[in-house]
Structure formats: C-alpha cells, structure tokens
Amino acid sequence: MAPRRPAPAPSPRPAARQTGRGGRPVRRRPRRRAVLGWLLGLFLAGVALAVGGFAAAYELVKIPDPNKLADAQTSTVYFADGTTQLGTFAARNRENVTLDQVPDHVQKAVLAAEDRTFYENRGVSPTGIARAVWTNLSDGTTQGGSTLTQQYVKNYYLTDKQSYTRKFEEFFISLKIDQQESKDETLQNYLNTVYFGRGAWGIQAASQAYFGVDSSQLDVSQGALLASLLKGPSNYDPRKGPEQAAAAKARVDYVLDGMVSEGWLSPADRAKAGLPQTIEPKPNTQWQGPNGYLLKTVQDELTGKVGLSEEDIERGGLKIVTTFDPKAQAAAVQAVQDQLPSKLPEGFHVGLSAIDPKTGGVTAMYGGANWVDNQFNDVTQARAQPGSTFKPFALVAGLEDGISLKTTFNGSSPQTIDGWPARNYGNEQFGRIDLVTATENSVNTVYGQLNEQVTPAKTRDVAVAAGYPADTPGLTGPQYISNVLGTAAPHPIDVTQAYATFAAQGKRTAWHTIATIDDSTGARTYTASPTTTQAFPSDVAADATYALQQVVKSGTGSYAGSRLGRPAAGKTGTTNDNLAAWFAGFTPDMAASVALFQTSPDGTKNVSLDLGGGEVTGGSYPVRIWTAFMRAALQGTPKSTFPDRADVGTARGSSSGSTSTSTQRPTPSGTPSDTATQTPTDTPSDSPSGSPTSSGGATDGATATPTSGATGRPTGPGRPTATATGDGGPGQGPGPGQGQGPGPARGDAGPGAGAAPNPAAAAADSTAAGATATG
C-alpha cells in the first residue's frame, strides 16, 4: 500500500475586509501626516514669497524729498490772461516749534483724536488699512484707517489723491519713517506740518489763528479744539456757523473723554474743560482793497460750484484761472474813484459788475472799496430794488405775446389802470405813443397798461428766465401791475446777468468767475461749462434791444450815448425816496450794471442817497460810472453792432381799460399808505469835478411803493396801496410828480432779511420791504 502524501500546509487566511453600512468596503484616507506636510510646505513657500516681496517693496519705495513737495502746495489765482496773479490761497502760514514748546496736554489731545496707540504701534495699522480697503471695495467709499505717522507721510510726502498706489507708498514710507525717527520726532514734525484751517499750517500758526496766543500757552480746552479740527477744519470751526459749532462741541467732548480713558486727563480737569472761545478769523493782507471781493467770490465758487474742500484749495497746489479781465477790473475801480466825489458819506455803497454775454464769465466786479474793512460784497450779497431797469421784462413779455413795438398806448398822466392809479414823472403828458417812445422816455402809464395786458406774472417769468433767481424777494408771491416799476429786490449781479441775456440775443449763460483749474501733476483739472438756455427768442431780443438803444441815444441814458462811441443799449432806474439809483446796459460784447445805495451810519436801515448835489438818479452818477467803465474796458476792441430790428408781432391801438383821471382810489380805513414825492434832478454834465450840474438832460424817478407795514397780504379791494412817480424825459423840468397806486405789500423780506454778516448788510438786504422802486 502506497504511503499517503502529506496534506499541503494551509494558506494563511486573508484578513477580513472592513465593511461599512450595508457591507460595502470602506476606502482608506490618505495619510494625514503627508497632507499636513504638503500644506506646511506650501504655506512656508508662500511666506517666503511674501517676505521676499515685502522686503523688495520696502527696499524699492524711497522717502521723497519733503521740502520740494511741501513748497509746491500753494494755490495761485490768476486773472483771465493766465499770467497776471490775482492772489493765492494758503501760502503756508507756518512757524515751526519744538515739541517742548507744545504743552503735554495738547500733545495728548492730538493723540486722543488721531492715534491713541501712537507710542506703541510701528507707524502703520494693518487692521485699519484692511478695513479701509474692504470699505473701498465693498461700497466704493473712501475711508481712513491711518495712524498719525501715515497722516504725516500723506500730508508732507505724498498727495491727497485717493488711490491704492498712494496707500501702498504711504504704508512703506511710514514703516521707514518709524524706523528712522523717534516717536517724539515724528509727533513734532506732524504738529508742524498738519493743516488746521484758517490758512494755518502747524500748531503755532493755528494757536495764533484761533486763539491769538503761542502754542506754549494753550490750555486743555484749546488743545482739544485744535485736535478736533484735524478731522476737517471746514466742519469744526465754531465761527463758521451753528452747525459747525455743534459739531465742534461734540468732537471736543470726544477728545476730552478719550484723554480721560487713556489716563492722560483727570476726571476733575475734564469737568472744567469744554468748547473754548475762538477769535474772529484775520484776513490775509493780500485781501486788501477791491481785489479781496474777487478772491472771496472765487473761493466761494471753488467750494460751491466746483465742489472742492477747504483743504483741497489751500494745500492743493492749484493753478486757478479766473474770468476777470485785468484791464476791465482796473477800469471798474478807476471809474468808481473818478466819477464819485472824493469824500463819500458814511454807509455809501457802490456795486459794479460786468459779464461777457458770450461766455457768462464775470469780467469785472467792484464789490466795495476794501474787503478787509468790510467783507460784505455789494455785487453778490447786497439787494436793492432795481426801479425802471425792470421795465424791459414787460417789453419782452409783450413782444412774445405778439404786441409789436409799433403798438400805441395812451401816455397821458395820471391814469387808473385796472384800479391802479399811475402817474408819469413830473406828470408829463405824452398823448398816444408807441412802445419805442415809451421805453426811451420810461413812461409809467404806458408800461402800466402793457403790464396789465401781458399780466404781471408773465413779466416776472421773463425776469426769471433772463437771470433773476426765482426766489428773489418780491418775485415769489402774488404779482401786481406795479411790479413793472421794479418792486423786486435782486442782487446787482442778477441785474447784470439779465442784461447780459439781452446782449446775447436772448441766450442766458450762467455767470461764473472760474475758467479753468489745474495742478502741477495734471491729476486735477476743471474747465467751466456753464448752462446756456434760450431765455426768449432772438428776434424778440432784437426788438427789445432796439428800444433800449433809444434810451442811450436820446432818452434817460443819453449821457452814455454821447460819450461811449459805440453801439449801446440800457435802462436807468431810481427808487422811491432816492434809496437806490441804477444804470444797467450793454454793448454786443459786454453787459454791466452800476447800483448805488446808502445805509445809516449804524447800518440798521437804508437812507436817501446824499452826495451833496440833490437827488441821485439813475441818469446821473450811475450812468457816468457805467460810461467811464465801458469806455476804458472796451478801448482798443472792435466796435460790434446789434442785430437789426425784427419787428415781431403786429401793431395794435391799445384800449387797456385805463382811464385818464386825477381821482385816486381811497386807502381802506385802518390801512397805512405810503406816499412819496420825487423831485427831478438834472443829469450831470461831463465836468471834471464829477458833481451834478444842470444840463437839461434826462432824469429818472419812477416809483412803486409797497404799503407801510407790509404783511404779505393785499389790502383794499384785491391789492395794497402804493405810490408811483415816473421817469422824466430829456429836458424835463423840476416838479413834484406825485401820484398814488397799489403795489405789493410783501412780507417776504423785512429789515435784516437774508444772510447778512454785519448791520450794513442787513440794511442792504432790507430794501425788499423798506425801500421802494422808482423808474
């Protein structure tokens, strides 16, 4: 029997496979250690790259020369030629001091306001920058996040232009500054270079500008206010208004409370501190004389229309070219000085302005004799009723309605027009005359009838379209027939704007004083692009201009026609009680107006113009000043001509329902009524002395007086009572020329109405109610 083979050794049994739910095999995860090693390597590589990039950036970014950039920040203002300097904004009013000349509590106030970790940080705030970048990316707004060192770098080494490149440079320069300077050095440099407003650079200049003391004498409250101004001088100067004062108080409280929380101020000292008193801003000497009004107007336009901040203007290194023509501006100053008596009464005001009708640029402005003595601009801030310079708006309204210049009206005096008694100047009789003759002689009774036909509201609308602001006192409420005699109260620049619209054949271009803005880098530029609208058709403007030319050729403004030596048109205006006198006129190339008015010595009210030679009418000193100015300003320029008369509309024989009568409507019982007497004044001759002399020339004196004690509501049957006297024609002799008529008893401007920086300004703005318009 064969032996049996041994059985083979059993094979090892395979390990049981791990199964999951349902018996499915479970896959093994990658080894965690290998993964972590890979991630760590990637991280270290990233760190190495970041460190290398950081080191490279740190090495590449250099600290620029601070002196060159700091010296390039003054903004310069030029006349229209771009080379004649008018002035500068913030010529770096700065006096450096050492840190030991700044009290410790002032230093701590600045740190409490701007950087409470200044002495602990490395010159930058990564979290603050990240927050600012996130805000910029998420909603497009710009936000800070800067340390005090970064602010110092931005202000002294870089620019205000918001960009990521600038933030990049700011970050690395700040790191280097923190390495190269001690914290005390950085704080000292910051305090000497930062801008505090009022043209003050550095803590010493700011101490003088706001408190009239050296920086070493600042107390805790004063230091807290100066620290508060660093957030925005325009918003936290208490002298700028109630809103800024309230903001300053809240910011000062924030700074003082921060000093307490940091242990830099005791609660007891905090309780004694608060918003301090500041001194009035002191104007720079470059603002002396009439040019100060030009600079202030430019500054207001920069912050208003252009939208720059005070900091942009005063540290921006801007080149600002204005529309002011140096020859025209010199002519304006010379004309006022030459044509008025050498000694003027206290409270006497002159406003002269000129506009290029093609561009809307203001070429000349006489807002006062010296801006340093009186910051109230008699061209852009004063208000005076325009008298008969308002009549051309009714003429335009009539032409637009198809009433031709050939249309005739009854020019007798007195008349009652729709219940309104009206009288011509000196009660002069004209019979039936057309609108050209009525304009030439400023015939009140004719213009009253015309205004009744077109409606006073339409006349108002034409004035607004031509250039009067819609909110002008006297134009906002109900309108009456007497508004044609000039019962509104515009700024003188508004009248010039309206007459520039006539000169531009009905096109209105918004007035402005800035032509271009540029800086040394070309990063910030601006070119004026004023709004232009067709206020009324060109053919209507041509006919109105034709009628106004007759005023200059042989009417109440004939002084200009005989001396200017080029085509011109215009209108005189005088207010009741001789409270204001005007001449507004134009050539095809320039429009200008001259307004005279006078306030009492204490500046509380308007008084009759008194130049020592009787009544001051629009046909006397105003037309003399206007003629002298235009003759010099336009000397050497081509003599342009006006468009031909268009003869729009159809001739009509007017039957307005007016009646010739001397009967005056009685004033309702209990309603006070103004009456006024105008004595005509002869137009002064071209005598060297400049004093009025009898020459038999045209005079000016139409009146429309609001009811005394105006309440804004009509009195009597539908309208208030008022007085109307008219313009005298050429050779008109003296006479009382009295008459009564209803005018608007408005309550929209009483004494002191409007934003007036001083009593004289308040009196000037009160003319809308206190003064009354004459022709």
PDB file of C-alpha atoms in Angstrom, residues 111-350:
ATOM      1  CA  LEU A 111      -3.197 111.591  20.143  1.00  0.00           C
ATOM      2  CA  ALA A 112      -6.649 111.119  21.678  1.00  0.00           C
ATOM      3  CA  ALA A 113      -8.189 112.480  18.490  1.00  0.00           C
ATOM      4  CA  GLU A 114      -6.000 110.785  15.892  1.00  0.00           C
ATOM      5  CA  ASP A 115      -3.938 107.839  17.195  1.00  0.00           C
ATOM      6  CA  ARG A 116      -4.187 106.605  20.793  1.00  0.00           C
ATOM      7  CA  THR A 117      -1.664 103.795  20.187  1.00  0.00           C
ATOM      8  CA  PHE A 118       0.904 106.089  18.586  1.00  0.00           C
ATOM      9  CA  TYR A 119       3.704 105.257  21.017  1.00  0.00           C
ATOM     10  CA  GLU A 120       3.053 101.502  20.750  1.00  0.00           C
ATOM     11  CA  ASN A 121       2.462 100.939  17.012  1.00  0.00           C
ATOM     12  CA  ARG A 122       5.114 100.651  14.297  1.00  0.00           C
ATOM     13  CA  GLY A 123       3.847 103.581  12.271  1.00  0.00           C
ATOM     14  CA  VAL A 124       1.126 101.669  10.426  1.00  0.00           C
ATOM     15  CA  SER A 125      -2.143  99.983  11.248  1.00  0.00           C
ATOM     16  CA  PRO A 126      -2.630  96.829   9.145  1.00  0.00           C
ATOM     17  CA  THR A 127      -6.131  96.279  10.550  1.00  0.00           C
ATOM     18  CA  GLY A 128      -7.082  99.870   9.821  1.00  0.00           C
ATOM     19  CA  ILE A 129      -5.774  99.616   6.259  1.00  0.00           C
ATOM     20  CA  ALA A 130      -7.584  96.312   5.719  1.00  0.00           C
ATOM     21  CA  ARG A 131     -10.800  97.860   6.981  1.00  0.00           C
ATOM     22  CA  ALA A 132     -10.357 100.865   4.681  1.00  0.00           C
ATOM     23  CA  VAL A 133      -9.593  98.663   1.658  1.00  0.00           C
ATOM     24  CA  TRP A 134     -12.633  96.495   2.369  1.00  0.00           C
ATOM     25  CA  THR A 135     -14.853  99.543   2.638  1.00  0.00           C
ATOM     26  CA  ASN A 136     -13.440 100.971  -0.588  1.00  0.00           C
ATOM     27  CA  LEU A 137     -14.038  97.682  -2.442  1.00  0.00           C
ATOM     28  CA  SER A 138     -17.438  96.895  -0.971  1.00  0.00           C
ATOM     29  CA  ASP A 139     -19.276 100.190  -1.396  1.00  0.00           C
ATOM     30  CA  GLY A 140     -16.913 102.439  -3.291  1.00  0.00           C
ATOM     31  CA  THR A 141     -16.490 104.989  -0.490  1.00  0.00           C
ATOM     32  CA  THR A 142     -13.118 106.187   0.726  1.00  0.00           C
ATOM     33  CA  GLN A 143     -12.232 105.617   4.356  1.00  0.00           C
ATOM     34  CA  GLY A 144      -9.249 106.337   6.521  1.00  0.00           C
ATOM     35  CA  GLY A 145      -7.517 103.802   8.717  1.00  0.00           C
ATOM     36  CA  SER A 146      -4.318 105.795   9.014  1.00  0.00           C
ATOM     37  CA  THR A 147      -2.074 106.195  12.014  1.00  0.00           C
ATOM     38  CA  LEU A 148      -0.690 109.591  12.916  1.00  0.00           C
ATOM     39  CA  THR A 149       2.536 108.599  11.141  1.00  0.00           C
ATOM     40  CA  GLN A 150       0.635 107.704   7.981  1.00  0.00           C
ATOM     41  CA  GLN A 151      -1.178 111.049   8.075  1.00  0.00           C
ATOM     42  CA  TYR A 152       2.151 112.820   8.403  1.00  0.00           C
ATOM     43  CA  VAL A 153       3.541 110.889   5.425  1.00  0.00           C
ATOM     44  CA  LYS A 154       0.438 111.620   3.326  1.00  0.00           C
ATOM     45  CA  ASN A 155       0.401 115.339   4.132  1.00  0.00           C
ATOM     46  CA  TYR A 156       4.116 116.018   3.850  1.00  0.00           C
ATOM     47  CA  TYR A 157       5.485 113.496   1.374  1.00  0.00           C
ATOM     48  CA  LEU A 158       2.574 112.432  -0.814  1.00  0.00           C
ATOM     49  CA  THR A 159      -0.727 113.917  -2.071  1.00  0.00           C
ATOM     50  CA  ASP A 160      -4.394 113.716  -1.117  1.00  0.00           C
ATOM     51  CA  LYS A 161      -5.255 111.742  -4.250  1.00  0.00           C
ATOM     52  CA  GLN A 162      -7.108 108.564  -3.232  1.00  0.00           C
ATOM     53  CA  SER A 163      -5.507 105.531  -4.908  1.00  0.00           C
ATOM     54  CA  TYR A 164      -4.191 102.117  -3.947  1.00  0.00           C
ATOM     55  CA  THR A 165      -0.743 103.097  -5.240  1.00  0.00           C
ATOM     56  CA  ARG A 166      -0.656 106.009  -2.816  1.00  0.00           C
ATOM     57  CA  LYS A 167      -1.778 103.791   0.072  1.00  0.00           C
ATOM     58  CA  PHE A 168       0.966 101.316  -0.884  1.00  0.00           C
ATOM     59  CA  GLU A 169       3.625 104.040  -0.803  1.00  0.00           C
ATOM     60  CA  GLU A 170       2.176 105.503   2.375  1.00  0.00           C
ATOM     61  CA  PHE A 171       2.443 102.121   4.139  1.00  0.00           C
ATOM     62  CA  PHE A 172       6.128 101.529   3.386  1.00  0.00           C
ATOM     63  CA  ILE A 173       7.236 105.134   3.845  1.00  0.00           C
ATOM     64  CA  SER A 174       5.508 105.123   7.244  1.00  0.00           C
ATOM     65  CA  LEU A 175       7.420 101.988   8.236  1.00  0.00           C
ATOM     66  CA  LYS A 176      10.676 103.620   7.227  1.00  0.00           C
ATOM     67  CA  ILE A 177       9.850 106.880   8.992  1.00  0.00           C
ATOM     68  CA  ASP A 178       9.086 104.913  12.156  1.00  0.00           C
ATOM     69  CA  GLN A 179      12.489 103.211  11.866  1.00  0.00           C
ATOM     70  CA  GLN A 180      14.443 106.382  11.133  1.00  0.00           C
ATOM     71  CA  GLU A 181      12.766 108.831  13.533  1.00  0.00           C
ATOM     72  CA  SER A 182      11.900 108.640  17.189  1.00  0.00           C
ATOM     73  CA  LYS A 183       8.255 108.889  18.123  1.00  0.00           C
ATOM     74  CA  ASP A 184       8.841 112.370  19.536  1.00  0.00           C
ATOM     75  CA  GLU A 185      10.437 113.492  16.277  1.00  0.00           C
ATOM     76  CA  THR A 186       7.511 112.174  14.253  1.00  0.00           C
ATOM     77  CA  LEU A 187       4.988 113.846  16.551  1.00  0.00           C
ATOM     78  CA  GLN A 188       6.891 117.141  16.367  1.00  0.00           C
ATOM     79  CA  ASN A 189       7.046 117.001  12.570  1.00  0.00           C
ATOM     80  CA  TYR A 190       3.367 116.126  12.392  1.00  0.00           C
ATOM     81  CA  LEU A 191       2.373 119.057  14.604  1.00  0.00           C
ATOM     82  CA  ASN A 192       4.445 121.430  12.461  1.00  0.00           C
ATOM     83  CA  THR A 193       3.057 120.300   9.106  1.00  0.00           C
ATOM     84  CA  VAL A 194      -0.592 119.370   9.627  1.00  0.00           C
ATOM     85  CA  TYR A 195      -3.304 121.775   8.432  1.00  0.00           C
ATOM     86  CA  PHE A 196      -5.706 123.290  10.994  1.00  0.00           C
ATOM     87  CA  GLY A 197      -7.813 125.574   8.777  1.00  0.00           C
ATOM     88  CA  ARG A 198      -7.867 129.390   8.560  1.00  0.00           C
ATOM     89  CA  GLY A 199      -4.748 129.147   6.395  1.00  0.00           C
ATOM     90  CA  ALA A 200      -2.737 127.913   9.407  1.00  0.00           C
ATOM     91  CA  TRP A 201      -0.166 125.167   8.956  1.00  0.00           C
ATOM     92  CA  GLY A 202       1.239 123.734  12.156  1.00  0.00           C
ATOM     93  CA  ILE A 203       0.354 124.094  15.800  1.00  0.00           C
ATOM     94  CA  GLN A 204       1.979 127.505  16.285  1.00  0.00           C
ATOM     95  CA  ALA A 205       0.149 129.206  13.399  1.00  0.00           C
ATOM     96  CA  ALA A 206      -3.084 127.532  14.478  1.00  0.00           C
ATOM     97  CA  SER A 207      -2.697 128.781  18.061  1.00  0.00           C
ATOM     98  CA  GLN A 208      -2.406 132.333  16.752  1.00  0.00           C
ATOM     99  CA  ALA A 209      -5.201 131.930  14.182  1.00  0.00           C
ATOM    100  CA  TYR A 210      -7.797 130.553  16.604  1.00  0.00           C
ATOM    101  CA  PHE A 211      -6.783 131.992  19.987  1.00  0.00           C
ATOM    102  CA  GLY A 212      -4.188 134.730  19.432  1.00  0.00           C
ATOM    103  CA  VAL A 213      -1.618 133.005  21.678  1.00  0.00           C
ATOM    104  CA  ASP A 214       1.576 130.988  21.250  1.00  0.00           C
ATOM    105  CA  SER A 215       1.316 127.214  21.298  1.00  0.00           C
ATOM    106  CA  SER A 216       3.066 127.098  24.697  1.00  0.00           C
ATOM    107  CA  GLN A 217       0.110 128.967  26.244  1.00  0.00           C
ATOM    108  CA  LEU A 218      -2.661 126.636  25.059  1.00  0.00           C
ATOM    109  CA  ASP A 219      -4.891 125.200  27.764  1.00  0.00           C
ATOM    110  CA  VAL A 220      -6.624 121.818  27.751  1.00  0.00           C
ATOM    111  CA  SER A 221      -9.826 123.017  26.069  1.00  0.00           C
ATOM    112  CA  GLN A 222      -7.949 124.930  23.389  1.00  0.00           C
ATOM    113  CA  GLY A 223      -5.759 121.935  22.683  1.00  0.00           C
ATOM    114  CA  ALA A 224      -8.838 119.734  22.390  1.00  0.00           C
ATOM    115  CA  LEU A 225     -10.424 122.064  19.814  1.00  0.00           C
ATOM    116  CA  LEU A 226      -7.255 122.235  17.709  1.00  0.00           C
ATOM    117  CA  ALA A 227      -7.077 118.431  17.835  1.00  0.00           C
ATOM    118  CA  SER A 228     -10.736 118.290  16.758  1.00  0.00           C
ATOM    119  CA  LEU A 229     -10.043 120.482  13.706  1.00  0.00           C
ATOM    120  CA  LEU A 230      -7.700 117.838  12.300  1.00  0.00           C
ATOM    121  CA  LYS A 231     -10.697 115.761  11.199  1.00  0.00           C
ATOM    122  CA  GLY A 232     -11.856 118.587   8.911  1.00  0.00           C
ATOM    123  CA  PRO A 233     -11.321 122.314   9.557  1.00  0.00           C
ATOM    124  CA  SER A 234     -14.293 123.298   7.420  1.00  0.00           C
ATOM    125  CA  ASN A 235     -16.654 121.233   9.569  1.00  0.00           C
ATOM    126  CA  TYR A 236     -15.388 122.011  13.069  1.00  0.00           C
ATOM    127  CA  ASP A 237     -14.540 125.732  13.134  1.00  0.00           C
ATOM    128  CA  PRO A 238     -17.137 127.181  15.587  1.00  0.00           C
ATOM    129  CA  ARG A 239     -17.011 130.576  13.842  1.00  0.00           C
ATOM    130  CA  LYS A 240     -18.377 129.156  10.602  1.00  0.00           C
ATOM    131  CA  GLY A 241     -21.933 128.797  11.936  1.00  0.00           C
ATOM    132  CA  PRO A 242     -24.245 126.981  14.375  1.00  0.00           C
ATOM    133  CA  GLU A 243     -23.877 123.634  12.627  1.00  0.00           C
ATOM    134  CA  GLN A 244     -20.091 123.740  12.800  1.00  0.00           C
ATOM    135  CA  ALA A 245     -20.192 124.943  16.426  1.00  0.00           C
ATOM    136  CA  ALA A 246     -22.357 121.982  17.420  1.00  0.00           C
ATOM    137  CA  ALA A 247     -20.066 119.575  15.579  1.00  0.00           C
ATOM    138  CA  ALA A 248     -17.023 121.149  17.251  1.00  0.00           C
ATOM    139  CA  LYS A 249     -18.532 120.715  20.724  1.00  0.00           C
ATOM    140  CA  ALA A 250     -19.284 117.024  20.106  1.00  0.00           C
ATOM    141  CA  ARG A 251     -15.780 116.432  18.760  1.00  0.00           C
ATOM    142  CA  VAL A 252     -14.131 118.278  21.670  1.00  0.00           C
ATOM    143  CA  ASP A 253     -16.109 116.118  24.109  1.00  0.00           C
ATOM    144  CA  TYR A 254     -14.902 113.010  22.269  1.00  0.00           C
ATOM    145  CA  VAL A 255     -11.281 114.144  22.552  1.00  0.00           C
ATOM    146  CA  LEU A 256     -11.526 115.070  26.240  1.00  0.00           C
ATOM    147  CA  ASP A 257     -13.287 111.827  27.128  1.00  0.00           C
ATOM    148  CA  GLY A 258     -10.597 109.920  25.260  1.00  0.00           C
ATOM    149  CA  MET A 259      -7.891 111.641  27.282  1.00  0.00           C
ATOM    150  CA  VAL A 260      -9.630 110.537  30.475  1.00  0.00           C
ATOM    151  CA  SER A 261      -9.971 106.927  29.301  1.00  0.00           C
ATOM    152  CA  GLU A 262      -6.266 106.817  28.428  1.00  0.00           C
ATOM    153  CA  GLY A 263      -5.278 108.250  31.790  1.00  0.00           C
ATOM    154  CA  TRP A 264      -3.988 111.492  30.293  1.00  0.00           C
ATOM    155  CA  LEU A 265      -6.536 113.765  31.980  1.00  0.00           C
ATOM    156  CA  SER A 266      -8.117 113.566  35.411  1.00  0.00           C
ATOM    157  CA  PRO A 267     -11.919 113.488  35.708  1.00  0.00           C
ATOM    158  CA  ALA A 268     -11.731 116.696  37.752  1.00  0.00           C
ATOM    159  CA  ASP A 269      -9.844 118.533  34.999  1.00  0.00           C
ATOM    160  CA  ARG A 270     -12.195 117.036  32.439  1.00  0.00           C
ATOM    161  CA  ALA A 271     -15.176 118.510  34.263  1.00  0.00           C
ATOM    162  CA  LYS A 272     -13.666 122.002  33.913  1.00  0.00           C
ATOM    163  CA  ALA A 273     -12.909 121.690  30.194  1.00  0.00           C
ATOM    164  CA  GLY A 274     -15.164 122.188  27.177  1.00  0.00           C
ATOM    165  CA  LEU A 275     -15.556 124.089  23.915  1.00  0.00           C
ATOM    166  CA  PRO A 276     -13.333 127.206  24.154  1.00  0.00           C
ATOM    167  CA  GLN A 277     -13.942 130.673  22.718  1.00  0.00           C
ATOM    168  CA  THR A 278     -12.100 131.480  19.486  1.00  0.00           C
ATOM    169  CA  ILE A 279     -11.165 134.814  17.938  1.00  0.00           C
ATOM    170  CA  GLU A 280     -12.520 136.082  14.627  1.00  0.00           C
ATOM    171  CA  PRO A 281     -10.533 134.933  11.581  1.00  0.00           C
ATOM    172  CA  LYS A 282      -7.974 137.500  10.470  1.00  0.00           C
ATOM    173  CA  PRO A 283      -7.918 138.064   6.710  1.00  0.00           C
ATOM    174  CA  ASN A 284      -4.658 137.875   4.836  1.00  0.00           C
ATOM    175  CA  THR A 285      -3.237 141.259   3.751  1.00  0.00           C
ATOM    176  CA  GLN A 286      -3.468 140.164   0.121  1.00  0.00           C
ATOM    177  CA  TRP A 287      -7.207 140.646   0.502  1.00  0.00           C
ATOM    178  CA  GLN A 288      -6.821 144.403   0.870  1.00  0.00           C
ATOM    179  CA  GLY A 289      -8.785 146.651  -1.496  1.00  0.00           C
ATOM    180  CA  PRO A 290     -11.386 145.738  -4.140  1.00  0.00           C
ATOM    181  CA  ASN A 291      -9.497 142.594  -5.226  1.00  0.00           C
ATOM    182  CA  GLY A 292     -10.415 140.921  -1.943  1.00  0.00           C
ATOM    183  CA  TYR A 293     -14.006 140.663  -3.166  1.00  0.00           C
ATOM    184  CA  LEU A 294     -12.800 138.890  -6.297  1.00  0.00           C
ATOM    185  CA  LEU A 295     -10.767 136.363  -4.300  1.00  0.00           C
ATOM    186  CA  LYS A 296     -13.665 135.644  -1.938  1.00  0.00           C
ATOM    187  CA  THR A 297     -16.060 135.147  -4.852  1.00  0.00           C
ATOM    188  CA  VAL A 298     -13.604 132.720  -6.454  1.00  0.00           C
ATOM    189  CA  GLN A 299     -13.171 130.874  -3.153  1.00  0.00           C
ATOM    190  CA  ASP A 300     -16.936 130.527  -2.734  1.00  0.00           C
ATOM    191  CA  GLU A 301     -17.257 129.182  -6.270  1.00  0.00           C
ATOM    192  CA  LEU A 302     -14.473 126.664  -5.644  1.00  0.00           C
ATOM    193  CA  THR A 303     -16.227 125.237  -2.601  1.00  0.00           C
ATOM    194  CA  GLY A 304     -19.738 125.581  -4.032  1.00  0.00           C
ATOM    195  CA  LYS A 305     -19.997 125.061  -7.780  1.00  0.00           C
ATOM    196  CA  VAL A 306     -16.697 123.208  -8.278  1.00  0.00           C
ATOM    197  CA  GLY A 307     -17.071 121.154  -5.084  1.00  0.00           C
ATOM    198  CA  LEU A 308     -13.568 121.403  -3.634  1.00  0.00           C
ATOM    199  CA  SER A 309     -12.979 121.308   0.106  1.00  0.00           C
ATOM    200  CA  GLU A 310     -11.109 123.992   2.006  1.00  0.00           C
ATOM    201  CA  GLU A 311      -8.202 121.594   2.298  1.00  0.00           C
ATOM    202  CA  ASP A 312      -8.214 120.962  -1.481  1.00  0.00           C
ATOM    203  CA  ILE A 313      -7.987 124.682  -2.135  1.00  0.00           C
ATOM    204  CA  GLU A 314      -5.448 125.659   0.475  1.00  0.00           C
ATOM    205  CA  ARG A 315      -2.994 122.775   0.042  1.00  0.00           C
ATOM    206  CA  GLY A 316      -3.732 121.623  -3.465  1.00  0.00           C
ATOM    207  CA  GLY A 317      -1.048 123.399  -5.493  1.00  0.00           C
ATOM    208  CA  LEU A 318      -3.736 124.531  -7.908  1.00  0.00           C
ATOM    209  CA  LYS A 319      -3.484 126.990 -10.779  1.00  0.00           C
ATOM    210  CA  ILE A 320      -6.844 128.783 -10.890  1.00  0.00           C
ATOM    211  CA  VAL A 321      -7.510 130.967 -13.931  1.00  0.00           C
ATOM    212  CA  THR A 322     -10.482 133.277 -13.450  1.00  0.00           C
ATOM    213  CA  THR A 323     -12.716 135.122 -15.899  1.00  0.00           C
ATOM    214  CA  PHE A 324     -11.714 138.541 -14.509  1.00  0.00           C
ATOM    215  CA  ASP A 325     -10.083 140.688 -17.174  1.00  0.00           C
ATOM    216  CA  PRO A 326      -7.243 142.769 -15.693  1.00  0.00           C
ATOM    217  CA  LYS A 327      -7.975 145.775 -17.916  1.00  0.00           C
ATOM    218  CA  ALA A 328     -11.700 145.674 -17.199  1.00  0.00           C
ATOM    219  CA  GLN A 329     -11.134 145.282 -13.458  1.00  0.00           C
ATOM    220  CA  ALA A 330      -8.781 148.254 -13.387  1.00  0.00           C
ATOM    221  CA  ALA A 331     -11.345 150.239 -15.373  1.00  0.00           C
ATOM    222  CA  ALA A 332     -14.071 149.405 -12.842  1.00  0.00           C
ATOM    223  CA  VAL A 333     -12.012 150.613  -9.891  1.00  0.00           C
ATOM    224  CA  GLN A 334     -10.912 153.750 -11.732  1.00  0.00           C
ATOM    225  CA  ALA A 335     -14.435 154.619 -12.885  1.00  0.00           C
ATOM    226  CA  VAL A 336     -15.814 154.459  -9.340  1.00  0.00           C
ATOM    227  CA  GLN A 337     -12.954 156.552  -7.985  1.00  0.00           C
ATOM    228  CA  ASP A 338     -13.078 159.154 -10.759  1.00  0.00           C
ATOM    229  CA  GLN A 339     -16.829 159.640 -11.124  1.00  0.00           C
ATOM    230  CA  LEU A 340     -17.842 159.871  -7.462  1.00  0.00           C
ATOM    231  CA  PRO A 341     -16.962 162.700  -5.073  1.00  0.00           C
ATOM    232  CA  SER A 342     -13.670 162.177  -3.254  1.00  0.00           C
ATOM    233  CA  LYS A 343     -15.442 162.226   0.096  1.00  0.00           C
ATOM    234  CA  LEU A 344     -18.404 159.893   0.369  1.00  0.00           C
ATOM    235  CA  PRO A 345     -20.898 159.796   3.228  1.00  0.00           C
ATOM    236  CA  GLU A 346     -20.673 157.009   5.768  1.00  0.00           C
ATOM    237  CA  GLY A 347     -22.679 153.988   4.679  1.00  0.00           C
ATOM    238  CA  PHE A 348     -22.419 154.734   0.934  1.00  0.00           C
ATOM    239  CA  HIS A 349     -22.301 151.607  -1.257  1.00  0.00           C
ATOM    240  CA  VAL A 350     -21.365 151.004  -4.903  1.00  0.00           C
TER     241      VAL A 350
END
